[in-house]
């Protein structure tokens, strides 16, 4: 595969190294299933064909609630995608942090929820490609300087055909707790899978708790002995 096939601007490794102070740990802001995330770009541990598929998806979708891919770098063993910088980081760093969550009033909560829903609807219905994200969760939603949400991390996403209603895979990847039961157990995924994940995320935003926290709380309460 040629880099030109991805129709992306190409950045030199030296340029990216300079922008990240030679990949210093202080510029590392996260770790995903496909690699490390630094300020402005994602350093991948994956094959070239997977990068091509991921880039194909992100390049062909443009929406205010989806993170924008700016370019790539493929030099030797280094494989990187360069994204727009989201000043406020990931949603989970806000809603699960007692101090930062205090800066989110209910109007901002509502704006974030609506923005995620609009981005997801675009992927499923309004984009040139019908895309199933397959790993929607709080850490994969980024916030810009005005706390507008943008869905990111399309490493597990799949493109559906016009009339395709469901997909099936033996390689189940994603995050348990956000996975729809039919995907977690049988590898079946569809628009409904993303809607299930959105429902879990919605509860997390409203309650300010990770899904496993309120699941364990409810589970324990349901097993308390009656007096």
Short mmCIF file of N, CA and C in Angstrom, two decimals, residues 45-138:
data_model
loop_
_atom_site.label_atom_id
_atom_site.label_comp_id
_atom_site.label_asym_id
_atom_site.label_seq_id
_atom_site.Cartn_x
_atom_site.Cartn_y
_atom_site.Cartn_z
N UNK A 45 0.05 0.46 17.23
CA UNK A 45 0.65 -0.87 17.21
C UNK A 45 -0.26 -1.75 16.35
N UNK A 46 -0.19 -1.58 15.06
CA UNK A 46 -1.10 -2.31 14.20
C UNK A 46 -0.52 -2.42 12.80
N UNK A 47 -1.16 -3.22 11.94
CA UNK A 47 -0.65 -3.45 10.59
C UNK A 47 -1.03 -2.29 9.67
N UNK A 48 -0.28 -2.18 8.57
CA UNK A 48 -0.53 -1.13 7.60
C UNK A 48 -1.95 -1.22 7.04
N UNK A 49 -2.43 -2.43 6.75
CA UNK A 49 -3.76 -2.56 6.18
C UNK A 49 -4.84 -2.11 7.16
N UNK A 50 -4.59 -2.29 8.47
CA UNK A 50 -5.54 -1.82 9.46
C UNK A 50 -5.53 -0.29 9.53
N UNK A 51 -4.36 0.30 9.38
CA UNK A 51 -4.27 1.77 9.35
C UNK A 51 -5.01 2.30 8.14
N UNK A 52 -4.87 1.63 7.01
CA UNK A 52 -5.55 2.05 5.79
C UNK A 52 -7.06 2.02 5.99
N UNK A 53 -7.56 0.96 6.61
CA UNK A 53 -9.00 0.85 6.83
C UNK A 53 -9.48 1.93 7.79
N UNK A 54 -8.72 2.14 8.85
CA UNK A 54 -9.08 3.15 9.85
C UNK A 54 -9.07 4.54 9.22
N UNK A 55 -8.06 4.83 8.41
CA UNK A 55 -7.94 6.14 7.77
C UNK A 55 -9.05 6.35 6.75
N UNK A 56 -9.40 5.28 6.04
CA UNK A 56 -10.47 5.36 5.05
C UNK A 56 -11.77 5.78 5.71
N UNK A 57 -12.02 5.23 6.89
CA UNK A 57 -13.24 5.56 7.61
C UNK A 57 -13.24 7.01 8.05
N UNK A 58 -12.17 7.43 8.73
CA UNK A 58 -12.13 8.77 9.32
C UNK A 58 -12.06 9.85 8.26
N UNK A 59 -11.35 9.58 7.16
CA UNK A 59 -11.19 10.59 6.10
C UNK A 59 -12.50 10.93 5.41
N UNK A 60 -13.39 9.95 5.31
CA UNK A 60 -14.61 10.14 4.54
C UNK A 60 -15.79 10.60 5.39
N UNK A 61 -15.55 10.87 6.65
CA UNK A 61 -16.63 11.36 7.50
C UNK A 61 -16.21 12.69 8.13
N UNK A 62 -16.99 13.71 7.90
CA UNK A 62 -16.73 15.03 8.45
C UNK A 62 -17.98 15.51 9.16
N UNK A 63 -17.86 15.71 10.46
CA UNK A 63 -19.00 16.16 11.26
C UNK A 63 -18.46 16.87 12.49
N UNK A 64 -19.17 17.86 12.97
CA UNK A 64 -18.69 18.65 14.10
C UNK A 64 -18.57 17.83 15.38
N UNK A 65 -19.19 16.67 15.43
CA UNK A 65 -19.11 15.82 16.62
C UNK A 65 -18.28 14.56 16.40
N UNK A 66 -17.42 14.61 15.38
CA UNK A 66 -16.46 13.53 15.13
C UNK A 66 -15.07 14.15 15.06
N UNK A 67 -14.09 13.52 15.69
CA UNK A 67 -12.73 14.06 15.69
C UNK A 67 -12.18 14.06 14.26
N UNK A 68 -11.42 15.08 13.91
CA UNK A 68 -10.91 15.25 12.55
C UNK A 68 -9.50 14.69 12.41
N UNK A 69 -9.30 13.86 11.39
CA UNK A 69 -7.98 13.31 11.08
C UNK A 69 -7.24 14.29 10.17
N UNK A 70 -6.03 14.70 10.59
CA UNK A 70 -5.27 15.71 9.85
C UNK A 70 -4.22 15.12 8.93
N UNK A 71 -3.69 13.94 9.25
CA UNK A 71 -2.63 13.37 8.43
C UNK A 71 -2.08 12.10 9.05
N UNK A 72 -0.94 11.65 8.51
CA UNK A 72 -0.34 10.41 8.99
C UNK A 72 1.17 10.47 8.85
N UNK A 73 1.82 9.48 9.45
CA UNK A 73 3.27 9.32 9.32
C UNK A 73 3.56 7.83 9.27
N UNK A 74 4.19 7.38 8.19
CA UNK A 74 4.58 5.98 8.05
C UNK A 74 6.05 5.94 7.64
N UNK A 75 6.92 5.85 8.63
CA UNK A 75 8.36 5.80 8.38
C UNK A 75 8.96 4.61 9.11
N UNK A 76 9.45 3.65 8.35
CA UNK A 76 10.03 2.46 8.95
C UNK A 76 9.02 1.72 9.80
N UNK A 77 9.35 1.53 11.07
CA UNK A 77 8.45 0.83 11.98
C UNK A 77 7.43 1.76 12.63
N UNK A 78 7.56 3.06 12.38
CA UNK A 78 6.66 4.02 13.02
C UNK A 78 5.40 4.20 12.19
N UNK A 79 4.25 4.02 12.83
CA UNK A 79 2.95 4.18 12.18
C UNK A 79 2.09 5.09 13.06
N UNK A 80 1.74 6.26 12.53
CA UNK A 80 1.04 7.25 13.33
C UNK A 80 -0.07 7.93 12.54
N UNK A 81 -1.13 8.29 13.25
CA UNK A 81 -2.19 9.12 12.70
C UNK A 81 -2.23 10.42 13.49
N UNK A 82 -2.39 11.53 12.79
CA UNK A 82 -2.37 12.86 13.42
C UNK A 82 -3.78 13.43 13.41
N UNK A 83 -4.29 13.75 14.61
CA UNK A 83 -5.64 14.27 14.76
C UNK A 83 -5.61 15.72 15.25
N UNK A 84 -6.75 16.39 15.12
CA UNK A 84 -6.88 17.71 15.72
C UNK A 84 -6.73 17.58 17.24
N UNK A 85 -6.17 18.62 17.85
CA UNK A 85 -5.94 18.58 19.30
C UNK A 85 -7.20 19.02 20.04
N UNK A 86 -7.63 18.21 20.98
CA UNK A 86 -8.82 18.50 21.77
C UNK A 86 -8.37 18.96 23.16
N UNK A 87 -8.53 20.24 23.42
CA UNK A 87 -7.94 20.89 24.58
C UNK A 87 -8.34 20.26 25.92
N UNK A 88 -9.59 19.84 26.05
CA UNK A 88 -10.08 19.34 27.34
C UNK A 88 -10.00 17.83 27.50
N UNK A 89 -9.33 17.16 26.58
CA UNK A 89 -9.11 15.73 26.75
C UNK A 89 -10.38 14.90 26.62
N UNK A 90 -10.39 13.76 27.28
CA UNK A 90 -11.50 12.82 27.13
C UNK A 90 -12.60 13.07 28.15
N UNK A 91 -13.80 12.65 27.80
CA UNK A 91 -14.97 12.86 28.64
C UNK A 91 -14.83 12.20 30.00
N UNK A 92 -14.20 11.04 30.05
CA UNK A 92 -14.07 10.33 31.33
C UNK A 92 -13.26 11.12 32.35
N UNK A 93 -12.32 11.94 31.86
CA UNK A 93 -11.50 12.73 32.78
C UNK A 93 -12.31 13.85 33.44
N UNK A 94 -13.51 14.13 32.90
CA UNK A 94 -14.39 15.13 33.49
C UNK A 94 -15.45 14.49 34.38
N UNK A 95 -16.21 13.58 33.82
CA UNK A 95 -17.40 13.10 34.54
C UNK A 95 -17.07 12.19 35.72
N UNK A 96 -15.87 11.59 35.72
CA UNK A 96 -15.50 10.71 36.83
C UNK A 96 -14.53 11.37 37.81
N UNK A 97 -14.29 12.66 37.62
CA UNK A 97 -13.41 13.40 38.51
C UNK A 97 -14.25 14.39 39.32
N UNK A 98 -14.19 14.31 40.63
CA UNK A 98 -15.05 15.12 41.49
C UNK A 98 -14.86 16.62 41.26
N UNK A 99 -13.61 17.04 41.12
CA UNK A 99 -13.35 18.47 40.95
C UNK A 99 -13.77 18.96 39.56
N UNK A 100 -13.35 18.24 38.52
CA UNK A 100 -13.65 18.70 37.16
C UNK A 100 -15.13 18.56 36.83
N UNK A 101 -15.79 17.54 37.37
CA UNK A 101 -17.21 17.36 37.07
C UNK A 101 -18.04 18.52 37.61
N UNK A 102 -17.52 19.21 38.63
CA UNK A 102 -18.23 20.36 39.17
C UNK A 102 -18.35 21.52 38.20
N UNK A 103 -17.49 21.54 37.17
CA UNK A 103 -17.54 22.61 36.17
C UNK A 103 -18.58 22.33 35.09
N UNK A 104 -19.21 21.16 35.14
CA UNK A 104 -20.22 20.80 34.15
C UNK A 104 -21.61 20.97 34.76
N UNK A 105 -22.31 22.05 34.40
CA UNK A 105 -23.70 22.18 34.85
C UNK A 105 -24.58 21.32 33.95
N UNK A 106 -25.87 21.30 34.23
CA UNK A 106 -26.74 20.39 33.48
C UNK A 106 -26.93 20.80 32.03
N UNK A 107 -26.79 22.08 31.73
CA UNK A 107 -26.88 22.50 30.33
C UNK A 107 -25.69 21.96 29.53
N UNK A 108 -24.51 21.91 30.18
CA UNK A 108 -23.34 21.35 29.51
C UNK A 108 -23.46 19.84 29.39
N UNK A 109 -24.00 19.20 30.43
CA UNK A 109 -24.27 17.77 30.34
C UNK A 109 -25.17 17.48 29.14
N UNK A 110 -26.23 18.28 29.03
CA UNK A 110 -27.20 18.08 27.95
C UNK A 110 -26.55 18.30 26.59
N UNK A 111 -25.71 19.32 26.48
CA UNK A 111 -25.01 19.60 25.22
C UNK A 111 -24.09 18.45 24.83
N UNK A 112 -23.41 17.87 25.81
CA UNK A 112 -22.51 16.75 25.54
C UNK A 112 -23.30 15.53 25.09
N UNK A 113 -24.40 15.24 25.78
CA UNK A 113 -25.23 14.09 25.41
C UNK A 113 -25.78 14.25 24.00
N UNK A 114 -26.30 15.44 23.69
CA UNK A 114 -26.87 15.68 22.35
C UNK A 114 -25.79 15.61 21.28
N UNK A 115 -24.60 16.12 21.58
CA UNK A 115 -23.51 16.08 20.60
C UNK A 115 -23.09 14.67 20.27
N UNK A 116 -22.98 13.82 21.29
CA UNK A 116 -22.63 12.42 21.05
C UNK A 116 -23.71 11.74 20.22
N UNK A 117 -24.97 12.00 20.56
CA UNK A 117 -26.09 11.41 19.81
C UNK A 117 -26.07 11.85 18.35
N UNK A 118 -25.78 13.12 18.10
CA UNK A 118 -25.73 13.63 16.72
C UNK A 118 -24.59 12.98 15.94
N UNK A 119 -23.43 12.84 16.60
CA UNK A 119 -22.30 12.19 15.93
C UNK A 119 -22.60 10.75 15.59
N UNK A 120 -23.25 10.05 16.51
CA UNK A 120 -23.58 8.64 16.29
C UNK A 120 -24.63 8.50 15.19
N UNK A 121 -25.63 9.39 15.20
CA UNK A 121 -26.66 9.36 14.15
C UNK A 121 -26.04 9.60 12.79
N UNK A 122 -25.07 10.50 12.72
CA UNK A 122 -24.39 10.77 11.45
C UNK A 122 -23.69 9.51 10.95
N UNK A 123 -22.99 8.81 11.83
CA UNK A 123 -22.30 7.58 11.43
C UNK A 123 -23.28 6.54 10.90
N UNK A 124 -24.41 6.41 11.56
CA UNK A 124 -25.36 5.35 11.23
C UNK A 124 -26.25 5.69 10.04
N UNK A 125 -26.54 6.97 9.83
CA UNK A 125 -27.61 7.32 8.90
C UNK A 125 -27.26 8.36 7.86
N UNK A 126 -26.49 9.37 8.22
CA UNK A 126 -26.31 10.52 7.34
C UNK A 126 -24.97 10.59 6.61
N UNK A 127 -24.02 9.76 6.99
CA UNK A 127 -22.71 9.76 6.35
C UNK A 127 -22.76 9.07 4.99
N UNK A 128 -21.75 9.35 4.16
CA UNK A 128 -21.63 8.64 2.88
C UNK A 128 -21.41 7.15 3.11
N UNK A 129 -20.79 6.83 4.23
CA UNK A 129 -20.58 5.43 4.63
C UNK A 129 -21.42 5.15 5.87
N UNK A 130 -22.03 3.98 5.94
CA UNK A 130 -22.73 3.57 7.16
C UNK A 130 -21.71 2.89 8.06
N UNK A 131 -21.48 3.47 9.22
CA UNK A 131 -20.38 3.02 10.08
C UNK A 131 -20.90 2.62 11.45
N UNK A 132 -20.46 1.45 11.91
CA UNK A 132 -20.72 1.00 13.27
C UNK A 132 -19.43 1.22 14.05
N UNK A 133 -19.49 2.00 15.11
CA UNK A 133 -18.29 2.37 15.85
C UNK A 133 -17.72 1.20 16.63
N UNK A 134 -18.57 0.49 17.36
CA UNK A 134 -18.24 -0.74 18.10
C UNK A 134 -17.47 -0.53 19.41
N UNK A 135 -17.07 0.69 19.74
CA UNK A 135 -16.37 0.89 21.01
C UNK A 135 -16.65 2.29 21.57
N UNK A 136 -17.93 2.67 21.56
CA UNK A 136 -18.30 3.97 22.11
C UNK A 136 -18.26 3.91 23.64
N UNK A 137 -17.46 4.80 24.23
CA UNK A 137 -17.33 4.86 25.69
C UNK A 137 -16.80 6.24 26.06
N UNK A 138 -16.78 6.53 27.35
CA UNK A 138 -16.41 7.88 27.81
C UNK A 138 -15.00 8.28 27.39
#
